[in-house]
PDB file of C-alpha atoms in Angstrom:
ATOM      1  CA  UNK A   1      36.650 -35.051  13.871  1.00 43.00           C
ATOM      2  CA  UNK A   2      33.311 -34.540  12.261  1.00 42.00           C
ATOM      3  CA  UNK A   3      31.813 -34.809  15.768  1.00 43.00           C
ATOM      4  CA  UNK A   4      33.895 -32.044  17.152  1.00 43.00           C
ATOM      5  CA  UNK A   5      33.744 -29.628  13.980  1.00 42.00           C
ATOM      6  CA  UNK A   6      30.037 -29.939  14.783  1.00 41.00           C
ATOM      7  CA  UNK A   7      30.199 -29.411  18.003  1.00 40.00           C
ATOM      8  CA  UNK A   8      32.586 -25.903  16.852  1.00 40.00           C
ATOM      9  CA  UNK A   9      29.693 -24.746  14.077  1.00 39.00           C
ATOM     10  CA  UNK A  10      26.602 -24.967  16.494  1.00 40.00           C
ATOM     11  CA  UNK A  11      28.896 -23.134  18.902  1.00 39.00           C
ATOM     12  CA  UNK A  12      29.989 -20.142  16.778  1.00 40.00           C
ATOM     13  CA  UNK A  13      26.523 -19.778  15.469  1.00 44.00           C
ATOM     14  CA  UNK A  14      25.078 -20.230  19.034  1.00 40.00           C
ATOM     15  CA  UNK A  15      27.927 -17.399  20.144  1.00 44.00           C
ATOM     16  CA  UNK A  16      26.548 -15.296  16.957  1.00 49.00           C
ATOM     17  CA  UNK A  17      22.801 -14.846  18.231  1.00 51.00           C
ATOM     18  CA  UNK A  18      24.119 -13.659  21.507  1.00 61.00           C
ATOM     19  CA  UNK A  19      25.548 -11.233  20.226  1.00 77.00           C
ATOM     20  CA  UNK A  20      23.294 -10.105  17.545  1.00 88.00           C
ATOM     21  CA  UNK A  21      23.060  -6.447  17.324  1.00 93.00           C
ATOM     22  CA  UNK A  22      20.849  -4.090  15.448  1.00 95.00           C
ATOM     23  CA  UNK A  23      23.923  -4.063  12.633  1.00 95.00           C
ATOM     24  CA  UNK A  24      24.812  -7.560  12.803  1.00 95.00           C
ATOM     25  CA  UNK A  25      24.220  -8.238   8.747  1.00 95.00           C
ATOM     26  CA  UNK A  26      21.317 -10.381   8.495  1.00 94.00           C
ATOM     27  CA  UNK A  27      23.427 -13.561   6.495  1.00 93.00           C
ATOM     28  CA  UNK A  28      24.253 -14.537   9.699  1.00 92.00           C
ATOM     29  CA  UNK A  29      20.671 -15.631  10.796  1.00 94.00           C
ATOM     30  CA  UNK A  30      19.873 -18.872  10.732  1.00 92.00           C
ATOM     31  CA  UNK A  31      18.390 -20.276   6.903  1.00 90.00           C
ATOM     32  CA  UNK A  32      19.659 -16.408   5.065  1.00 93.00           C
ATOM     33  CA  UNK A  33      23.523 -16.739   4.462  1.00 89.00           C
ATOM     34  CA  UNK A  34      25.149 -15.362   1.404  1.00 91.00           C
ATOM     35  CA  UNK A  35      22.272 -15.685  -1.562  1.00 91.00           C
ATOM     36  CA  UNK A  36      19.586 -14.693   0.624  1.00 93.00           C
ATOM     37  CA  UNK A  37      20.954 -11.792   1.639  1.00 94.00           C
ATOM     38  CA  UNK A  38      21.323 -10.774  -1.443  1.00 94.00           C
ATOM     39  CA  UNK A  39      17.890 -10.744  -2.411  1.00 94.00           C
ATOM     40  CA  UNK A  40      16.949  -9.106   0.684  1.00 95.00           C
ATOM     41  CA  UNK A  41      19.742  -6.126  -0.064  1.00 95.00           C
ATOM     42  CA  UNK A  42      17.578  -5.302  -2.903  1.00 93.00           C
ATOM     43  CA  UNK A  43      15.325  -4.254  -1.145  1.00 94.00           C
ATOM     44  CA  UNK A  44      17.239  -1.987   1.506  1.00 95.00           C
ATOM     45  CA  UNK A  45      17.647  -4.717   3.936  1.00 96.00           C
ATOM     46  CA  UNK A  46      21.444  -5.596   5.086  1.00 96.00           C
ATOM     47  CA  UNK A  47      21.014  -5.980   9.053  1.00 96.00           C
ATOM     48  CA  UNK A  48      18.858  -6.909  11.564  1.00 96.00           C
ATOM     49  CA  UNK A  49      18.083  -3.499  12.347  1.00 96.00           C
ATOM     50  CA  UNK A  50      17.255  -2.961   8.705  1.00 96.00           C
ATOM     51  CA  UNK A  51      14.534  -6.523   8.864  1.00 97.00           C
ATOM     52  CA  UNK A  52      12.855  -5.104  12.458  1.00 97.00           C
ATOM     53  CA  UNK A  53      12.556  -1.588  10.829  1.00 95.00           C
ATOM     54  CA  UNK A  54      10.905  -3.531   6.843  1.00 96.00           C
ATOM     55  CA  UNK A  55       7.626  -3.512   7.986  1.00 95.00           C
ATOM     56  CA  UNK A  56       4.498  -5.181   6.480  1.00 95.00           C
ATOM     57  CA  UNK A  57       2.440  -3.509   3.415  1.00 92.00           C
ATOM     58  CA  UNK A  58      -0.462  -4.992   3.738  1.00 90.00           C
ATOM     59  CA  UNK A  59      -2.483  -7.816   6.187  1.00 89.00           C
ATOM     60  CA  UNK A  60      -4.340 -10.697   5.498  1.00 82.00           C
ATOM     61  CA  UNK A  61      -7.077 -11.795   7.641  1.00 82.00           C
ATOM     62  CA  UNK A  62      -6.360 -15.913   7.456  1.00 76.00           C
ATOM     63  CA  UNK A  63      -9.775 -16.517   9.617  1.00 75.00           C
ATOM     64  CA  UNK A  64     -11.110 -16.245   6.347  1.00 82.00           C
ATOM     65  CA  UNK A  65      -9.965 -18.391   3.533  1.00 88.00           C
ATOM     66  CA  UNK A  66     -13.011 -18.298   1.260  1.00 92.00           C
ATOM     67  CA  UNK A  67     -14.280 -20.987  -1.247  1.00 94.00           C
ATOM     68  CA  UNK A  68     -13.728 -20.481  -4.746  1.00 95.00           C
ATOM     69  CA  UNK A  69     -16.954 -21.578  -5.157  1.00 95.00           C
ATOM     70  CA  UNK A  70     -18.453 -18.519  -3.052  1.00 95.00           C
ATOM     71  CA  UNK A  71     -16.689 -15.700  -4.593  1.00 94.00           C
ATOM     72  CA  UNK A  72     -18.930 -13.225  -6.910  1.00 92.00           C
ATOM     73  CA  UNK A  73     -17.497 -10.505  -9.402  1.00 92.00           C
ATOM     74  CA  UNK A  74     -15.715  -7.927  -8.507  1.00 91.00           C
ATOM     75  CA  UNK A  75     -15.127  -9.602  -4.552  1.00 89.00           C
ATOM     76  CA  UNK A  76     -11.722  -9.388  -2.930  1.00 85.00           C
ATOM     77  CA  UNK A  77     -10.949 -12.384  -0.982  1.00 88.00           C
ATOM     78  CA  UNK A  78      -7.928 -14.694  -0.132  1.00 89.00           C
ATOM     79  CA  UNK A  79      -8.637 -18.755  -1.128  1.00 93.00           C
ATOM     80  CA  UNK A  80      -6.536 -21.404  -0.704  1.00 93.00           C
ATOM     81  CA  UNK A  81      -6.136 -24.160  -3.562  1.00 95.00           C
ATOM     82  CA  UNK A  82      -3.634 -26.159  -5.641  1.00 95.00           C
ATOM     83  CA  UNK A  83      -2.139 -25.536  -8.898  1.00 96.00           C
ATOM     84  CA  UNK A  84      -3.610 -28.496 -11.416  1.00 96.00           C
ATOM     85  CA  UNK A  85      -2.214 -26.881 -14.830  1.00 96.00           C
ATOM     86  CA  UNK A  86      -0.594 -23.893 -16.429  1.00 96.00           C
ATOM     87  CA  UNK A  87       0.034 -22.389 -19.963  1.00 94.00           C
ATOM     88  CA  UNK A  88       1.691 -19.439 -21.564  1.00 93.00           C
ATOM     89  CA  UNK A  89      -1.246 -17.978 -24.169  1.00 89.00           C
ATOM     90  CA  UNK A  90       0.679 -15.678 -26.884  1.00 88.00           C
ATOM     91  CA  UNK A  91      -0.529 -12.397 -27.890  1.00 82.00           C
ATOM     92  CA  UNK A  92      -0.384 -10.356 -31.396  1.00 76.00           C
ATOM     93  CA  UNK A  93       1.482  -7.290 -29.961  1.00 68.00           C
ATOM     94  CA  UNK A  94       2.941  -9.043 -26.462  1.00 64.00           C
ATOM     95  CA  UNK A  95       6.408 -10.700 -27.261  1.00 67.00           C
ATOM     96  CA  UNK A  96       5.937 -12.875 -23.340  1.00 73.00           C
ATOM     97  CA  UNK A  97       2.105 -13.051 -24.114  1.00 87.00           C
ATOM     98  CA  UNK A  98      -0.036 -14.373 -21.031  1.00 90.00           C
ATOM     99  CA  UNK A  99       0.688 -16.416 -18.415  1.00 94.00           C
ATOM    100  CA  UNK A 100      -2.838 -18.728 -16.843  1.00 95.00           C
ATOM    101  CA  UNK A 101      -2.767 -21.362 -13.944  1.00 96.00           C
ATOM    102  CA  UNK A 102      -5.797 -23.411 -13.412  1.00 96.00           C
ATOM    103  CA  UNK A 103      -6.021 -24.084  -9.635  1.00 97.00           C
ATOM    104  CA  UNK A 104      -8.663 -26.088  -7.226  1.00 96.00           C
ATOM    105  CA  UNK A 105     -10.222 -26.216  -4.053  1.00 95.00           C
ATOM    106  CA  UNK A 106     -12.497 -28.790  -4.332  1.00 93.00           C
ATOM    107  CA  UNK A 107     -15.513 -26.461  -4.528  1.00 95.00           C
ATOM    108  CA  UNK A 108     -14.188 -25.179  -7.785  1.00 95.00           C
ATOM    109  CA  UNK A 109     -11.629 -23.975 -10.096  1.00 95.00           C
ATOM    110  CA  UNK A 110     -10.752 -20.830 -11.407  1.00 96.00           C
ATOM    111  CA  UNK A 111      -7.765 -18.928 -13.366  1.00 96.00           C
ATOM    112  CA  UNK A 112      -5.060 -17.186 -12.641  1.00 96.00           C
ATOM    113  CA  UNK A 113      -3.493 -15.054 -14.633  1.00 94.00           C
ATOM    114  CA  UNK A 114      -0.072 -12.945 -15.230  1.00 93.00           C
ATOM    115  CA  UNK A 115       0.851 -10.483 -18.308  1.00 88.00           C
ATOM    116  CA  UNK A 116       3.762  -9.486 -16.507  1.00 83.00           C
ATOM    117  CA  UNK A 117       6.444 -12.465 -15.167  1.00 87.00           C
ATOM    118  CA  UNK A 118       9.793 -14.008 -15.910  1.00 86.00           C
ATOM    119  CA  UNK A 119       9.067 -17.243 -17.843  1.00 88.00           C
ATOM    120  CA  UNK A 120      11.415 -19.286 -16.466  1.00 90.00           C
ATOM    121  CA  UNK A 121      10.722 -19.403 -12.941  1.00 89.00           C
ATOM    122  CA  UNK A 122       7.523 -19.453 -13.487  1.00 91.00           C
ATOM    123  CA  UNK A 123       7.589 -22.406 -15.200  1.00 93.00           C
ATOM    124  CA  UNK A 124       9.337 -23.973 -12.914  1.00 93.00           C
ATOM    125  CA  UNK A 125       7.203 -23.199  -9.954  1.00 92.00           C
ATOM    126  CA  UNK A 126       3.904 -24.145 -11.627  1.00 95.00           C
ATOM    127  CA  UNK A 127       5.486 -27.309 -12.540  1.00 94.00           C
ATOM    128  CA  UNK A 128       5.419 -28.434  -8.986  1.00 94.00           C
ATOM    129  CA  UNK A 129       1.816 -27.880  -8.804  1.00 94.00           C
ATOM    130  CA  UNK A 130       2.313 -26.743  -5.095  1.00 92.00           C
ATOM    131  CA  UNK A 131      -0.467 -25.363  -3.094  1.00 93.00           C
ATOM    132  CA  UNK A 132      -1.009 -21.813  -2.991  1.00 92.00           C
ATOM    133  CA  UNK A 133      -2.915 -18.865  -0.861  1.00 90.00           C
ATOM    134  CA  UNK A 134      -3.859 -16.260  -3.832  1.00 91.00           C
ATOM    135  CA  UNK A 135      -5.350 -12.497  -2.217  1.00 87.00           C
ATOM    136  CA  UNK A 136      -6.947 -10.850  -5.113  1.00 88.00           C
ATOM    137  CA  UNK A 137      -9.851  -9.536  -7.036  1.00 90.00           C
ATOM    138  CA  UNK A 138     -12.205 -12.153  -8.169  1.00 94.00           C
ATOM    139  CA  UNK A 139     -13.079 -11.145 -12.008  1.00 91.00           C
ATOM    140  CA  UNK A 140     -14.630 -13.072 -15.238  1.00 87.00           C
ATOM    141  CA  UNK A 141     -13.463 -13.974 -18.722  1.00 79.00           C
ATOM    142  CA  UNK A 142     -16.602 -14.865 -20.597  1.00 77.00           C
ATOM    143  CA  UNK A 143     -17.839 -17.236 -17.945  1.00 79.00           C
ATOM    144  CA  UNK A 144     -14.441 -18.416 -16.225  1.00 85.00           C
ATOM    145  CA  UNK A 145     -13.532 -16.705 -12.897  1.00 90.00           C
ATOM    146  CA  UNK A 146     -10.346 -15.748 -12.476  1.00 95.00           C
ATOM    147  CA  UNK A 147      -8.093 -13.670 -10.514  1.00 95.00           C
ATOM    148  CA  UNK A 148      -4.890 -11.333 -12.469  1.00 93.00           C
ATOM    149  CA  UNK A 149      -2.137 -10.575 -10.491  1.00 91.00           C
ATOM    150  CA  UNK A 150      -2.642 -11.911  -6.822  1.00 89.00           C
ATOM    151  CA  UNK A 151      -0.890 -11.605  -4.032  1.00 84.00           C
ATOM    152  CA  UNK A 152       0.909 -15.078  -3.942  1.00 87.00           C
ATOM    153  CA  UNK A 153       2.369 -16.790  -1.704  1.00 85.00           C
ATOM    154  CA  UNK A 154       3.341 -20.164  -2.154  1.00 88.00           C
ATOM    155  CA  UNK A 155       3.441 -23.986  -0.828  1.00 87.00           C
ATOM    156  CA  UNK A 156       1.233 -23.484   1.789  1.00 85.00           C
ATOM    157  CA  UNK A 157      -0.242 -26.927   3.273  1.00 83.00           C
ATOM    158  CA  UNK A 158      -3.470 -26.922   5.009  1.00 80.00           C
ATOM    159  CA  UNK A 159      -1.930 -27.590   8.015  1.00 76.00           C
ATOM    160  CA  UNK A 160       0.445 -24.474   8.099  1.00 74.00           C
ATOM    161  CA  UNK A 161      -2.865 -22.215   6.794  1.00 70.00           C
ATOM    162  CA  UNK A 162      -4.378 -23.591  10.385  1.00 63.00           C
ATOM    163  CA  UNK A 163      -1.274 -23.125  12.238  1.00 58.00           C
ATOM    164  CA  UNK A 164      -0.682 -19.415  10.528  1.00 55.00           C
ATOM    165  CA  UNK A 165      -4.906 -18.335  10.905  1.00 61.00           C
ATOM    166  CA  UNK A 166      -5.470 -15.072  12.627  1.00 78.00           C
ATOM    167  CA  UNK A 167      -4.054 -11.658  10.583  1.00 87.00           C
ATOM    168  CA  UNK A 168      -1.024 -12.463   8.787  1.00 86.00           C
ATOM    169  CA  UNK A 169       1.897  -9.389   7.910  1.00 91.00           C
ATOM    170  CA  UNK A 170       2.292  -9.261   3.748  1.00 90.00           C
ATOM    171  CA  UNK A 171       5.513  -8.264   2.561  1.00 93.00           C
ATOM    172  CA  UNK A 172       7.185  -6.434  -0.380  1.00 90.00           C
ATOM    173  CA  UNK A 173       8.607  -9.510  -2.431  1.00 84.00           C
ATOM    174  CA  UNK A 174      11.230  -9.370  -5.214  1.00 82.00           C
ATOM    175  CA  UNK A 175      11.874 -12.714  -6.966  1.00 77.00           C
ATOM    176  CA  UNK A 176      13.449 -15.429  -5.368  1.00 79.00           C
ATOM    177  CA  UNK A 177      11.936 -13.787  -1.935  1.00 85.00           C
ATOM    178  CA  UNK A 178       9.005 -15.383  -0.230  1.00 83.00           C
ATOM    179  CA  UNK A 179       6.031 -14.466   2.183  1.00 86.00           C
ATOM    180  CA  UNK A 180       7.799 -17.721   4.431  1.00 83.00           C
ATOM    181  CA  UNK A 181      10.960 -16.046   4.314  1.00 90.00           C
ATOM    182  CA  UNK A 182      10.483 -12.907   4.493  1.00 93.00           C
ATOM    183  CA  UNK A 183       8.390 -13.571   8.475  1.00 92.00           C
ATOM    184  CA  UNK A 184      11.654 -16.031   9.527  1.00 92.00           C
ATOM    185  CA  UNK A 185      13.519 -13.593   8.959  1.00 96.00           C
ATOM    186  CA  UNK A 186      11.868 -10.855  10.883  1.00 97.00           C
ATOM    187  CA  UNK A 187      10.873 -13.561  13.215  1.00 95.00           C
ATOM    188  CA  UNK A 188      14.299 -13.753  14.234  1.00 96.00           C
ATOM    189  CA  UNK A 189      15.215 -10.011  14.621  1.00 96.00           C
ATOM    190  CA  UNK A 190      12.054  -9.657  16.962  1.00 96.00           C
ATOM    191  CA  UNK A 191      13.794 -12.284  19.215  1.00 95.00           C
ATOM    192  CA  UNK A 192      17.254 -11.518  19.041  1.00 95.00           C
ATOM    193  CA  UNK A 193      16.720  -7.742  19.054  1.00 95.00           C
ATOM    194  CA  UNK A 194      13.730  -5.871  19.171  1.00 95.00           C
ATOM    195  CA  UNK A 195      14.532  -4.933  22.963  1.00 94.00           C
ATOM    196  CA  UNK A 196      17.863  -2.800  21.605  1.00 95.00           C
ATOM    197  CA  UNK A 197      15.766  -0.089  19.576  1.00 94.00           C
ATOM    198  CA  UNK A 198      16.114   3.130  21.548  1.00 92.00           C
ATOM    199  CA  UNK A 199      13.445   4.916  22.142  1.00 91.00           C
ATOM    200  CA  UNK A 200      13.322   8.658  21.019  1.00 84.00           C
ATOM    201  CA  UNK A 201      10.344  10.199  21.629  1.00 87.00           C
ATOM    202  CA  UNK A 202      10.485  11.774  25.801  1.00 87.00           C
ATOM    203  CA  UNK A 203       7.918   9.601  28.102  1.00 90.00           C
ATOM    204  CA  UNK A 204       6.362  12.959  28.655  1.00 91.00           C
ATOM    205  CA  UNK A 205       6.146  13.031  25.075  1.00 88.00           C
ATOM    206  CA  UNK A 206       4.103   9.629  24.411  1.00 91.00           C
ATOM    207  CA  UNK A 207       2.007  10.325  27.275  1.00 93.00           C
ATOM    208  CA  UNK A 208       0.720  13.663  26.143  1.00 93.00           C
ATOM    209  CA  UNK A 209      -0.195  11.929  22.563  1.00 91.00           C
ATOM    210  CA  UNK A 210      -1.176   8.688  23.874  1.00 93.00           C
ATOM    211  CA  UNK A 211       1.300   7.352  21.988  1.00 93.00           C
ATOM    212  CA  UNK A 212       2.798   3.470  22.977  1.00 95.00           C
ATOM    213  CA  UNK A 213       6.453   2.876  23.205  1.00 94.00           C
ATOM    214  CA  UNK A 214       8.311   2.577  19.797  1.00 95.00           C
ATOM    215  CA  UNK A 215       9.087  -1.416  20.448  1.00 96.00           C
ATOM    216  CA  UNK A 216       5.743  -2.115  20.984  1.00 96.00           C
ATOM    217  CA  UNK A 217       4.508  -0.561  17.992  1.00 96.00           C
ATOM    218  CA  UNK A 218       6.947  -2.402  15.818  1.00 96.00           C
ATOM    219  CA  UNK A 219       6.293  -5.618  16.717  1.00 96.00           C
ATOM    220  CA  UNK A 220       3.161  -5.610  16.599  1.00 96.00           C
ATOM    221  CA  UNK A 221       3.183  -4.469  12.856  1.00 96.00           C
ATOM    222  CA  UNK A 222       4.953  -7.367  12.734  1.00 96.00           C
ATOM    223  CA  UNK A 223       2.812  -9.964  14.857  1.00 94.00           C
ATOM    224  CA  UNK A 224      -0.497  -8.556  14.863  1.00 94.00           C
ATOM    225  CA  UNK A 225      -3.188  -9.768  17.195  1.00 90.00           C
ATOM    226  CA  UNK A 226      -6.449 -11.665  16.391  1.00 84.00           C
ATOM    227  CA  UNK A 227      -8.130  -8.426  17.939  1.00 87.00           C
ATOM    228  CA  UNK A 228      -6.392  -6.018  15.615  1.00 90.00           C
ATOM    229  CA  UNK A 229      -9.199  -5.069  13.408  1.00 89.00           C
ATOM    230  CA  UNK A 230      -7.859  -5.932   9.478  1.00 87.00           C
ATOM    231  CA  UNK A 231      -9.639  -2.355   8.625  1.00 89.00           C
ATOM    232  CA  UNK A 232      -7.906   0.374  10.853  1.00 93.00           C
ATOM    233  CA  UNK A 233      -5.058  -1.504   9.436  1.00 93.00           C
ATOM    234  CA  UNK A 234      -5.329  -0.462   6.047  1.00 89.00           C
ATOM    235  CA  UNK A 235      -6.515   2.904   6.684  1.00 90.00           C
ATOM    236  CA  UNK A 236      -3.694   3.432   9.015  1.00 91.00           C
ATOM    237  CA  UNK A 237      -5.389   4.288  12.027  1.00 92.00           C
ATOM    238  CA  UNK A 238      -3.799   2.044  14.874  1.00 95.00           C
ATOM    239  CA  UNK A 239      -2.201   2.799  17.494  1.00 95.00           C
ATOM    240  CA  UNK A 240       1.157   1.330  16.374  1.00 95.00           C
ATOM    241  CA  UNK A 241       0.654   3.096  12.549  1.00 94.00           C
ATOM    242  CA  UNK A 242       0.176   6.176  14.382  1.00 94.00           C
ATOM    243  CA  UNK A 243       3.178   5.911  16.688  1.00 93.00           C
ATOM    244  CA  UNK A 244       5.497   4.902  13.442  1.00 92.00           C
ATOM    245  CA  UNK A 245       3.485   7.998  11.532  1.00 91.00           C
ATOM    246  CA  UNK A 246       4.401  10.520  14.415  1.00 89.00           C
ATOM    247  CA  UNK A 247       7.986   9.348  14.241  1.00 87.00           C
ATOM    248  CA  UNK A 248       8.444  10.139  10.611  1.00 85.00           C
ATOM    249  CA  UNK A 249       7.102  13.546  11.607  1.00 83.00           C
ATOM    250  CA  UNK A 250       8.995  14.478  14.160  1.00 74.00           C
ATOM    251  CA  UNK A 251      12.529  13.022  11.962  1.00 70.00           C
ATOM    252  CA  UNK A 252      11.407  15.367   9.541  1.00 65.00           C
ATOM    253  CA  UNK A 253      10.971  18.281  11.697  1.00 62.00           C
ATOM    254  CA  UNK A 254      14.011  17.321  13.504  1.00 55.00           C
ATOM    255  CA  UNK A 255      15.726  17.770  10.184  1.00 61.00           C
ATOM    256  CA  UNK A 256      14.141  20.873   8.663  1.00 66.00           C
ATOM    257  CA  UNK A 257      14.632  22.532  12.161  1.00 59.00           C
ATOM    258  CA  UNK A 258      18.842  21.922  12.280  1.00 61.00           C
ATOM    259  CA  UNK A 259      18.974  22.559   8.076  1.00 67.00           C
ATOM    260  CA  UNK A 260      17.324  25.967   9.433  1.00 65.00           C
ATOM    261  CA  UNK A 261      19.539  26.162  12.629  1.00 59.00           C
ATOM    262  CA  UNK A 262      22.526  25.781  10.181  1.00 62.00           C
ATOM    263  CA  UNK A 263      21.457  28.674   7.626  1.00 61.00           C
ATOM    264  CA  UNK A 264      21.227  30.748  10.766  1.00 59.00           C
ATOM    265  CA  UNK A 265      24.697  29.906  12.008  1.00 57.00           C
ATOM    266  CA  UNK A 266      26.033  30.209   8.067  1.00 61.00           C
ATOM    267  CA  UNK A 267      24.249  33.485   7.703  1.00 53.00           C
ATOM    268  CA  UNK A 268      25.799  35.095  10.888  1.00 55.00           C
ATOM    269  CA  UNK A 269      29.424  33.822  10.189  1.00 54.00           C
ATOM    270  CA  UNK A 270      29.096  36.426   6.939  1.00 53.00           C
ATOM    271  CA  UNK A 271      28.691  39.236   9.245  1.00 53.00           C
TER     272      UNK A 271
END
């Protein structure tokens, strides 16, 4: 009986995947479910289509992971280290104080500090002494190096880092919703429904403005190639970003034009 039930479950899941559309709720994607779907909803991501248009806020070049010992003050860099301890530092006038974690990468140690945090959540996370990726600017506190509120990705093993390589998208997070999870969901969305995105700009217009297809732009923003310039991405100068920017202006002008037309019609009716 259990075999039959398992078989039905697999068949149902496969069927869901085959029928997936841009309107399919993300809770039906593998590994999501009701709890994670609520966290995604907090970011206005409720469907597969929403996931496709949930574009990265930043990018990290993981081919250039630095050692702690090589960092210089005021330098922004990506490090891979493991948490060796943490503490809460009380501060007068600050109810929650400061949270400080000490991380080590075998070349040296440094602190990571947070001034705004969920104490219960962070305490539980740091007690696990995870390996992390941290991207931030190196500061000095007295003679001690450290980062304040860096971008963190939790539980990144050395082998995961090697596999990731190249340029990795960084998404806006919320508590309990981390980079790995977002990337997995976006990857599924790309595989299931990227070919369902409609091209709204006529080919003649795209050709005259040298714009790439919308599907290509979205996929490249989620999966930038190793040859893509991180500097160009940060300045929003890549062909894929220019395509999305054009679409926003195009839609804005279309909305304004439609409103003007409606106003003219109403004005005509009045006479």
